Coordinates of C-alpha atoms and ligand atoms in Angstrom, one line a residue:
M1 CA -207.7 61.1 76.7
A2 CA -209.8 60.6 73.6
D3 CA -213.5 61.3 74.0
S4 CA -215.5 58.2 74.7
P5 CA -219.2 58.0 74.3
T6 CA -219.7 57.3 77.9
S7 CA -217.2 59.8 79.4
I8 CA -218.3 63.2 80.6
S9 CA -217.7 65.4 77.6
D10 CA -217.6 69.1 77.3
K11 CA -219.3 68.9 73.9
W12 CA -223.0 69.7 74.3
W13 CA -224.1 67.2 71.7
H14 CA -222.5 64.2 73.4
S15 CA -225.4 64.0 75.8
A16 CA -227.9 66.6 74.7
A17 CA -231.7 66.1 74.9
V18 CA -232.8 67.5 71.5
Y19 CA -236.4 68.4 70.9
Q20 CA -237.7 68.1 67.3
V21 CA -240.0 70.9 66.4
Y22 CA -242.2 70.2 63.4
P23 CA -243.0 73.9 62.9
R24 CA -246.4 73.6 61.1
S25 CA -247.8 71.6 63.9
F26 CA -246.1 73.1 67.0
F27 CA -247.8 76.4 67.7
D28 CA -249.5 79.1 65.6
G29 CA -248.1 82.5 66.7
N30 CA -249.8 84.7 64.1
G31 CA -253.4 83.3 64.0
D32 CA -253.4 81.8 60.5
S33 CA -254.0 78.3 61.8
L34 CA -250.6 77.0 60.8
G35 CA -247.6 76.8 63.2
D36 CA -244.8 79.2 62.6
L37 CA -241.4 80.5 63.9
V38 CA -242.9 83.2 66.1
G39 CA -245.0 80.4 67.7
V40 CA -241.9 78.4 68.4
Q41 CA -240.2 81.4 70.0
S42 CA -243.2 82.0 72.2
K43 CA -243.0 78.5 73.6
L44 CA -239.3 78.5 74.5
P45 CA -240.1 78.8 78.2
Y46 CA -242.2 75.6 77.9
L47 CA -239.2 73.9 76.3
K48 CA -236.8 75.2 78.8
K49 CA -239.0 73.9 81.6
L50 CA -239.2 70.5 79.9
G51 CA -235.4 70.4 80.3
I52 CA -234.2 70.1 76.7
D53 CA -230.8 71.3 75.6
A54 CA -231.5 72.0 72.0
I55 CA -234.2 72.3 69.4
W56 CA -234.1 70.9 65.9
L57 CA -236.4 72.7 63.5
S58 CA -237.8 70.7 60.6
P59 CA -237.7 72.6 57.4
F60 CA -239.2 76.1 57.3
Y61 CA -237.8 77.1 53.9
P62 CA -239.7 78.3 50.9
S63 CA -241.5 75.3 49.5
P64 CA -244.6 74.3 47.6
Q65 CA -245.1 71.9 50.5
H66 CA -245.6 68.7 48.4
D67 CA -243.7 66.9 51.2
S68 CA -244.4 69.2 54.1
G69 CA -241.4 71.4 53.4
Y70 CA -238.9 68.6 52.7
D71 CA -239.2 69.8 49.1
V72 CA -237.1 73.0 49.4
A73 CA -237.2 75.8 46.8
D74 CA -234.5 77.9 48.6
P75 CA -232.5 76.6 51.5
R76 CA -231.3 80.1 52.4
D77 CA -234.7 81.7 53.0
V78 CA -237.9 81.3 55.0
D79 CA -241.4 80.4 53.7
S80 CA -243.8 83.2 54.4
I81 CA -246.2 80.7 56.0
Y82 CA -243.5 80.2 58.7
G83 CA -242.3 83.8 59.0
T84 CA -239.2 85.7 57.8
L85 CA -235.4 85.4 58.0
S86 CA -235.5 87.9 60.8
D87 CA -237.8 85.6 62.7
T88 CA -235.2 82.9 62.5
Q89 CA -232.6 85.2 63.8
S90 CA -234.8 86.3 66.6
L91 CA -235.6 82.6 67.5
I92 CA -231.9 81.7 67.4
D93 CA -231.0 84.6 69.7
A94 CA -233.8 84.0 72.1
S95 CA -233.0 80.3 72.3
H96 CA -229.3 81.1 73.0
E97 CA -230.4 83.5 75.8
L98 CA -232.1 80.5 77.4
D99 CA -229.0 78.4 76.8
I100 CA -230.9 76.3 74.2
K101 CA -228.9 75.3 71.1
V102 CA -230.5 75.5 67.7
M103 CA -230.3 72.9 64.9
V104 CA -231.8 73.4 61.4
D105 CA -232.7 70.7 58.9
L106 CA -230.7 70.5 55.6
V107 CA -232.2 68.6 52.7
P108 CA -229.2 68.1 50.3
N109 CA -230.3 65.0 48.5
H110 CA -232.9 66.8 46.5
V111 CA -234.7 70.1 45.9
S112 CA -238.2 71.1 45.1
I113 CA -239.4 71.3 41.5
D114 CA -239.9 75.0 42.3
H115 CA -236.1 75.5 42.9
P116 CA -234.7 77.9 40.3
W117 CA -232.1 75.3 39.3
F118 CA -234.8 72.8 38.4
Q119 CA -236.9 75.3 36.6
A120 CA -233.8 76.3 34.6
A121 CA -233.1 72.6 33.9
L122 CA -236.7 72.2 32.5
A123 CA -236.2 75.2 30.3
S124 CA -232.8 74.0 29.0
P125 CA -232.1 71.3 26.4
P126 CA -230.8 67.8 27.2
G127 CA -227.0 67.8 27.8
S128 CA -227.1 71.4 29.1
K129 CA -225.2 72.5 32.2
E130 CA -228.6 73.3 33.8
R131 CA -229.6 69.6 33.5
A132 CA -226.2 68.4 34.7
R133 CA -227.1 69.5 38.2
F134 CA -229.7 66.8 38.3
H135 CA -229.9 63.2 37.0
F136 CA -231.6 63.6 33.6
L137 CA -231.4 60.6 31.4
D138 CA -232.9 59.7 28.0
A139 CA -235.9 57.5 28.3
G140 CA -237.3 54.9 25.9
E141 CA -240.5 52.9 26.5
Q142 CA -239.3 52.2 30.0
P143 CA -237.7 54.4 32.7
P144 CA -233.9 54.5 32.5
N145 CA -233.5 51.8 35.1
N146 CA -235.5 49.8 37.7
W147 CA -234.8 52.1 40.8
V148 CA -237.9 52.8 42.8
S149 CA -239.0 55.7 44.9
M150 CA -238.9 55.4 48.7
F151 CA -242.5 56.7 48.5
G152 CA -243.6 54.0 46.1
G153 CA -243.6 53.8 42.3
P154 CA -240.7 54.4 39.9
A155 CA -237.9 56.8 40.8
W156 CA -238.1 58.5 37.4
T157 CA -240.5 61.0 35.9
Q158 CA -240.5 61.9 32.3
I159 CA -240.8 65.6 31.3
T160 CA -242.3 67.4 28.4
E161 CA -239.5 69.2 26.5
A162 CA -239.8 72.8 25.2
N163 CA -240.9 71.4 21.8
G164 CA -244.0 69.8 23.4
E165 CA -242.7 66.3 23.0
L166 CA -242.1 63.8 25.8
G167 CA -238.4 64.0 26.7
Q168 CA -235.9 63.0 29.3
C169 CA -236.5 61.5 32.7
Y170 CA -235.2 62.9 36.0
L171 CA -234.4 60.9 39.1
H172 CA -236.3 61.3 42.3
V173 CA -235.7 58.8 45.1
F174 CA -238.7 60.4 46.9
D175 CA -241.7 62.2 45.4
S176 CA -241.6 63.4 41.8
S177 CA -241.7 66.9 43.3
Q178 CA -238.3 66.3 44.8
P179 CA -235.7 65.9 42.0
D180 CA -232.4 64.4 43.2
L181 CA -229.3 66.6 42.9
N182 CA -226.3 65.3 41.1
W183 CA -223.5 65.5 43.7
T184 CA -220.8 64.9 41.2
N185 CA -221.6 68.4 39.8
P186 CA -219.3 71.0 41.4
D187 CA -222.1 73.6 41.4
V188 CA -224.1 71.4 43.8
A189 CA -221.3 70.9 46.3
A190 CA -220.3 74.6 46.2
D191 CA -223.9 75.7 46.7
W192 CA -224.3 73.5 49.8
I193 CA -221.1 74.9 51.4
D194 CA -222.7 78.3 50.9
T195 CA -225.9 77.1 52.7
L196 CA -223.9 75.7 55.6
K197 CA -222.1 79.0 56.0
F198 CA -225.3 80.9 55.7
W199 CA -226.8 79.3 58.7
L200 CA -223.6 79.0 60.7
D201 CA -223.1 82.7 60.2
R202 CA -226.5 83.2 61.8
G203 CA -225.5 81.3 64.8
V204 CA -227.0 77.9 64.4
D205 CA -225.3 75.2 66.5
G206 CA -226.0 72.2 64.3
F207 CA -227.6 70.6 61.4
R208 CA -229.9 67.6 60.9
V209 CA -228.9 66.2 57.5
D210 CA -231.9 64.8 55.7
V211 CA -231.3 61.5 53.8
A212 CA -227.6 61.8 54.6
H213 CA -227.0 58.3 53.1
G214 CA -228.5 59.2 49.7
L215 CA -226.5 62.0 48.1
A216 CA -224.1 59.8 46.1
K217 CA -225.5 57.7 43.2
D218 CA -224.1 55.0 41.0
M219 CA -223.4 57.2 37.9
T220 CA -223.7 54.2 35.6
Y221 CA -227.3 53.9 36.8
A222 CA -227.1 50.1 36.7
D223 CA -230.3 48.1 37.5
L224 CA -230.5 46.8 41.0
P225 CA -231.2 43.1 41.8
D226 CA -234.0 43.9 44.2
P227 CA -234.9 47.6 44.4
V228 CA -238.0 47.2 46.5
G229 CA -236.1 44.9 48.9
L230 CA -233.4 47.6 49.2
T231 CA -235.7 50.3 50.3
E232 CA -237.2 48.0 52.9
A233 CA -233.9 46.8 54.1
L234 CA -232.7 50.3 54.7
R235 CA -235.6 51.4 56.8
F236 CA -236.3 48.3 58.9
D237 CA -233.2 46.3 59.3
L238 CA -232.6 45.7 63.0
D239 CA -229.5 43.7 62.1
D240 CA -230.5 40.7 64.2
G241 CA -227.9 38.4 62.8
S242 CA -230.4 36.3 60.8
T243 CA -229.9 35.0 57.3
E244 CA -232.6 37.6 56.1
A245 CA -230.6 40.4 57.7
A246 CA -227.4 39.2 56.0
E247 CA -229.3 39.2 52.6
R248 CA -230.5 42.7 53.3
R249 CA -226.9 43.8 54.1
L250 CA -225.8 42.6 50.7
L251 CA -228.5 44.7 49.0
I252 CA -227.4 47.7 50.9
E253 CA -223.7 47.2 50.2
N254 CA -224.5 47.0 46.5
S255 CA -227.0 49.8 46.5
G256 CA -227.1 52.3 43.6
F257 CA -228.4 55.3 45.5
F258 CA -227.8 54.8 49.3
D259 CA -224.9 54.5 51.6
R260 CA -222.2 54.7 48.9
D261 CA -218.5 55.4 49.6
E262 CA -218.5 58.6 47.6
L263 CA -220.4 60.3 50.5
Q264 CA -217.2 60.3 52.6
E265 CA -215.6 63.0 50.5
I266 CA -218.7 65.2 50.7
Y267 CA -218.9 65.1 54.5
R268 CA -215.1 65.6 54.8
E269 CA -215.6 69.0 53.2
W270 CA -218.6 69.8 55.4
R271 CA -216.7 68.9 58.5
K272 CA -213.9 71.4 57.5
V273 CA -216.5 74.1 57.3
L274 CA -218.1 73.2 60.6
D275 CA -214.8 73.0 62.3
S276 CA -213.8 76.4 61.0
Y277 CA -216.5 78.1 63.1
P278 CA -216.1 78.8 66.8
G279 CA -218.1 76.8 69.3
D280 CA -219.2 73.2 69.0
R281 CA -221.0 73.2 65.7
M282 CA -222.3 69.7 64.8
A283 CA -224.3 67.7 62.3
V284 CA -226.4 64.6 62.8
S285 CA -227.0 62.3 59.8
E286 CA -230.4 60.9 59.0
A287 CA -228.9 57.8 57.5
W288 CA -231.1 54.7 57.6
V289 CA -228.3 52.1 57.6
P290 CA -227.8 49.0 59.7
A291 CA -225.7 49.3 62.9
H292 CA -222.5 47.9 61.3
R293 CA -222.5 50.8 58.7
A294 CA -223.3 53.6 61.2
G295 CA -219.7 54.4 61.9
R296 CA -219.2 55.6 58.3
Y297 CA -221.2 58.7 59.1
V298 CA -219.5 59.7 62.4
S299 CA -215.8 60.4 62.7
P300 CA -213.5 63.4 63.2
T301 CA -213.5 63.8 59.4
S302 CA -217.2 63.2 58.8
L303 CA -220.3 64.2 60.6
H304 CA -220.7 64.1 64.4
Q305 CA -223.8 61.9 65.1
I306 CA -226.0 59.4 63.3
F307 CA -229.6 59.0 64.4
G308 CA -230.1 55.8 66.3
F309 CA -233.4 54.6 64.9
D310 CA -233.5 51.2 66.6
F311 CA -236.1 52.3 69.1
L312 CA -238.4 53.3 66.4
V313 CA -238.8 49.6 65.5
V314 CA -237.5 47.6 68.4
A315 CA -239.9 44.9 69.7
W316 CA -241.4 45.3 73.1
S317 CA -239.1 42.6 74.5
A318 CA -236.4 43.1 77.1
S319 CA -234.0 40.6 75.5
V320 CA -234.3 42.1 72.0
M321 CA -233.9 45.6 73.5
Q322 CA -230.7 44.6 75.3
E323 CA -229.1 43.1 72.2
T324 CA -230.2 46.2 70.2
I325 CA -228.6 48.6 72.7
K326 CA -225.4 46.6 72.8
K327 CA -225.1 46.7 69.1
A328 CA -226.0 50.4 68.8
I329 CA -223.5 51.4 71.3
A330 CA -220.7 49.2 69.9
A331 CA -221.3 50.5 66.4
V332 CA -220.5 54.1 67.2
Q333 CA -218.1 53.4 70.0
A334 CA -215.8 51.9 67.5
V335 CA -215.4 55.3 66.0
G336 CA -215.4 57.3 69.2
A337 CA -218.8 58.8 68.7
P338 CA -221.7 59.0 71.1
P339 CA -224.8 56.9 70.5
T340 CA -228.2 58.7 69.9
W341 CA -231.7 57.4 70.6
A342 CA -235.0 58.4 69.0
L343 CA -238.4 56.9 70.1
S344 CA -240.3 58.8 67.4
N345 CA -240.1 61.4 64.7
H346 CA -242.3 62.9 62.0
D347 CA -241.7 59.9 59.7
S348 CA -242.8 57.2 62.1
P349 CA -245.9 56.1 64.0
R350 CA -246.0 57.7 67.4
V351 CA -244.5 55.4 70.0
V352 CA -247.7 55.0 72.0
T353 CA -249.4 53.7 68.9
R354 CA -246.6 51.5 67.8
L355 CA -246.4 49.8 71.1
G356 CA -250.0 48.8 71.1
G357 CA -252.0 52.0 71.7
G358 CA -254.4 52.8 74.5
E359 CA -253.2 52.5 78.1
T360 CA -250.9 49.6 77.4
G361 CA -249.2 51.6 74.5
L362 CA -248.9 54.6 76.7
A363 CA -247.4 52.7 79.7
R364 CA -244.8 51.1 77.3
A365 CA -244.0 54.4 75.7
R366 CA -243.3 55.9 79.1
A367 CA -241.2 53.0 80.1
L368 CA -239.2 53.0 76.8
A369 CA -238.5 56.7 77.3
M370 CA -237.0 55.9 80.7
V371 CA -234.8 53.2 79.0
A372 CA -233.6 55.7 76.4
H373 CA -233.1 58.5 78.8
A374 CA -230.9 56.3 81.0
L375 CA -228.5 55.4 78.2
P376 CA -225.3 57.3 77.3
G377 CA -225.4 59.7 74.3
S378 CA -228.0 62.1 73.0
I379 CA -231.7 61.7 72.9
Y380 CA -234.1 63.1 70.3
V381 CA -237.6 63.9 71.5
Y382 CA -240.3 64.5 68.9
Q383 CA -242.8 67.1 69.7
G384 CA -245.9 65.6 71.5
E385 CA -243.9 62.6 72.6
E386 CA -243.6 64.3 76.0
L387 CA -247.4 64.4 76.1
G388 CA -247.8 60.7 75.3
L389 CA -249.8 61.6 72.2
P390 CA -250.9 58.6 70.1
D391 CA -251.3 58.8 66.3
A392 CA -254.4 60.7 65.4
P393 CA -257.0 58.8 63.5
L394 CA -257.5 60.4 60.1
A395 CA -259.9 60.0 57.3
D396 CA -258.3 59.3 53.9
S397 CA -259.7 62.6 52.7
D398 CA -257.6 64.4 55.3
R399 CA -254.3 63.0 54.3
E400 CA -251.5 65.0 52.7
D401 CA -248.5 62.7 52.8
P402 CA -247.2 61.8 49.3
V403 CA -246.6 58.3 50.6
F404 CA -250.4 57.9 50.7
F405 CA -250.9 59.1 47.1
R406 CA -247.9 57.3 45.6
T407 CA -249.1 54.0 47.0
N408 CA -252.7 54.6 46.0
G409 CA -253.6 54.5 49.7
A410 CA -252.0 51.1 50.3
Q411 CA -249.8 52.9 52.8
K412 CA -251.6 55.4 55.0
G413 CA -248.4 57.5 55.4
R414 CA -247.1 59.6 58.2
D415 CA -249.8 62.3 58.8
G416 CA -251.2 60.6 62.0
A417 CA -248.0 61.6 63.8
R418 CA -248.0 65.2 62.5
V419 CA -251.3 66.6 63.9
P420 CA -251.0 70.0 65.6
L421 CA -250.2 69.8 69.3
P422 CA -252.9 70.4 72.0
W423 CA -251.8 73.2 74.3
T424 CA -255.0 73.8 76.4
A425 CA -257.5 71.5 78.0
S426 CA -260.3 72.8 75.9
S427 CA -261.6 71.3 72.6
A428 CA -260.0 71.4 69.2
P429 CA -257.9 73.4 68.3
Y430 CA -256.8 73.1 72.0
G431 CA -255.1 76.5 72.0
F432 CA -252.9 75.6 69.0
T433 CA -254.3 78.6 67.1
E434 CA -256.6 81.5 67.6
S435 CA -257.9 81.0 64.0
E436 CA -261.4 79.8 63.4
S437 CA -260.2 77.9 60.3
A438 CA -259.6 74.2 60.5
T439 CA -256.1 73.1 61.3
W440 CA -254.2 71.5 58.4
L441 CA -254.8 68.1 59.9
P442 CA -257.8 67.6 62.2
Q443 CA -257.1 67.0 65.9
P444 CA -259.1 64.3 67.6
D445 CA -262.0 65.1 69.9
H446 CA -260.5 63.4 72.9
W447 CA -257.1 65.1 73.3
S448 CA -258.1 67.5 76.0
Q449 CA -256.5 65.4 78.8
L450 CA -253.4 65.1 76.7
S451 CA -252.9 68.8 76.4
V452 CA -250.0 70.7 77.9
E453 CA -252.3 72.5 80.3
A454 CA -254.0 69.3 81.6
E455 CA -250.7 67.4 82.0
D456 CA -249.0 70.3 83.6
F457 CA -251.3 70.0 86.6
D458 CA -251.2 66.2 86.8
A459 CA -248.2 65.0 88.8
A460 CA -248.2 61.6 87.2
S461 CA -248.6 62.8 83.6
T462 CA -246.3 61.9 80.8
L463 CA -245.2 65.6 80.6
N464 CA -244.1 65.5 84.3
L465 CA -242.4 62.2 83.8
Y466 CA -240.4 63.7 80.9
R467 CA -239.5 66.7 83.0
A468 CA -238.3 64.6 85.8
S469 CA -236.4 62.2 83.6
L470 CA -234.7 64.9 81.5
D471 CA -233.7 66.6 84.7
Q472 CA -232.3 63.5 86.4
R473 CA -230.5 62.0 83.4
E474 CA -227.9 64.7 83.7
Q475 CA -226.6 62.8 86.7
F476 CA -226.0 59.6 84.6
R477 CA -222.4 58.8 83.8
G478 CA -220.3 55.9 82.7
E479 CA -220.6 52.8 80.7
V480 CA -223.8 50.7 80.5
R481 CA -223.3 47.4 82.5
F482 CA -226.1 44.9 82.0
I483 CA -227.1 42.8 85.0
D484 CA -228.6 39.3 84.7
S485 CA -232.2 39.8 85.9
G486 CA -233.0 36.1 85.7
D487 CA -236.0 36.9 83.4
S488 CA -235.8 37.3 79.7
E489 CA -238.6 39.9 79.9
V490 CA -236.7 42.1 82.4
M491 CA -233.7 44.2 81.4
I492 CA -231.6 45.8 84.1
F493 CA -228.5 47.9 83.5
A494 CA -226.3 50.0 85.7
R495 CA -224.4 53.3 85.2
D496 CA -222.0 55.0 87.5
N497 CA -222.9 56.4 90.9
G498 CA -225.0 53.3 91.7
I499 CA -227.7 54.3 89.2
H500 CA -229.7 51.4 87.8
M501 CA -232.5 51.1 85.3
A502 CA -235.0 48.2 85.2
V503 CA -237.8 47.6 82.7
N504 CA -240.4 44.8 82.6
T505 CA -241.7 44.0 79.1
G506 CA -243.5 40.8 80.3
L507 CA -247.0 40.1 81.4
E508 CA -246.2 39.3 85.0
A509 CA -245.0 41.5 87.8
Y510 CA -241.3 40.9 88.4
S511 CA -240.0 40.4 92.0
L512 CA -237.0 42.8 92.3
P513 CA -233.7 41.4 93.5
E514 CA -232.6 42.2 97.0
F515 CA -230.1 44.9 96.1
L516 CA -232.7 46.9 94.3
L517 CA -235.2 46.6 97.2
E518 CA -232.7 48.5 99.4
A519 CA -232.1 51.2 96.8
E520 CA -233.6 54.6 96.5
I521 CA -236.2 54.9 93.8
M522 CA -235.4 57.9 91.6
L523 CA -238.2 57.7 89.1
D524 CA -241.0 55.3 88.1
S525 CA -242.6 55.3 84.7
E526 CA -246.1 54.6 86.0
V527 CA -246.5 57.0 88.8
V528 CA -243.4 59.2 88.3
K529 CA -242.6 59.5 92.0
I530 CA -243.1 56.6 94.4
L531 CA -243.4 58.2 97.8
G532 CA -243.0 56.4 101.1
D533 CA -243.0 52.6 100.9
K534 CA -240.8 51.0 98.3
T535 CA -242.6 48.4 96.2
E536 CA -241.2 44.9 95.9
V537 CA -242.2 44.3 92.4
L538 CA -241.8 45.9 89.0
P539 CA -245.2 45.8 87.2
P540 CA -245.5 44.8 83.5
N541 CA -244.9 47.7 81.1
C542 CA -243.0 49.7 83.7
A543 CA -239.5 51.0 84.1
R544 CA -237.9 52.3 87.2
W545 CA -234.7 54.1 88.1
F546 CA -232.8 53.3 91.3
R547 CA -229.8 54.6 93.1
V548 CA -228.0 51.8 94.9
F549 CA -225.9 52.8 97.9
T550 CA -222.9 50.6 98.4
Ligands
LIG601 C1 -236.5 62.3 55.2 C2 -237.5 63.2 56.0 C3 -238.9 62.9 55.4 C4 -238.9 63.2 54.0 C5 -237.8 62.6 53.2 C6 -237.6 63.2 51.9 O1 -236.6 61.0 55.5 O2 -237.4 62.9 57.3 O3 -239.9 63.5 56.1 O4 -240.1 62.9 53.4 O5 -236.5 62.6 53.9 O6 -237.0 64.5 52.1

């Protein structure tokens, strides 16, 4: 029988809980005030207890850190601020001993300006083979075309040639410190196969492929009808069936630098490499495409998963959520792949903040986690999400994100979600580091009660809710069957074994239907474990899991 996203599968990534480690902010193991690989390894027991199946490490490669390491100068080495190659081996081995899989981040769309290839390109003349690995074009008064950077401003930067004169422009869909590679160049494709093998040989179980929808470009470099609209459509389209969504679709389907057909060939080659290794090696694509395009990234001849980003943007509305879930599952089911669900990541506001902040935001974030954890497929948990951290308030002078600088502060950027984790219930740096120096982003004064130590002891904490839900979700099997709740603000769905999930996004308490009143309560997002009497209502901003006995 073919694998189905809702069947019990022997492939770990079909239903894994993957924890995203953002190394610089996770834990400082060597006392220099920046997180590192030794720090990650020392916290593996914490992650094991949390109940995750895999870790995904955001980039730790040599980098001038213009985009927090997503500007990679050598994808087959380790930046000394994070450790050494032997630290990665030690982390991979120690994780495997605890039965935790390891995924590393690949950034194949672009490299850093410090990458030897780009340095060689700068030192070589127009038309040289060194420049052909990138997108160098002659410039006139204007950039070569109207493409814009995802971080704001033009997607082209003009260089000064060896003779001291202004010369060609190079393409960067992100920051000017991240020149895009030319994937039609055979050197590029071959070098990335080497990188895949390099990490597979070291035992990694999977890859997170950064900007997986971006590698192929329109090599005629034609102007786009609405380049700014395109970048917005890719990131925020919930595919709600509206006229606006249809217009956005059109922009994407005619895009010059995202989601192009030529990508299929690249991933076909990658898949061959992954399949040639023993074990279930996998890759998840970070491809910001609407649901109806998702299947292009997941098939037996392409990658294995695509991030489901709908929950990063979905409105706090049961009916919207229900439609979103249906579409997301259908999109990948069509190609026999499991869905995936992410509530947050290092590029998005933390979910507590996005859903209103304060107690309300926290209650909703906890409930949304229970929705996601009850669904089939894999879940991705961004570090600190399990603590219910909100975005940290930052002064503009603290910010490091290129988004902030490229938009002249019009967009604040992503730093608020990247602040170092609080480990102990003390004061900043909350046990994150033993160093006296300031952390790279300042932690708020009021995070003591959100620390691992404080939450560990609090039975109703977000940490203990996550531990319980990650433990129990392993029992969930079967298709999602939606049940009419009679209230547009309440979503109820069932899985096999009588397991039901109910969430209330409204302002009023919801009177539960008879069949749920008689059920066993497995977990409650507000109090974690309801002991004794069963309550008859589901409060606003609350989710609950039930086991119905028939
Ligand atoms: C991805 C990363 C993001 C980075 C960008 C450029 O979207 O997740 O952090 O800035 O790619 O590499």
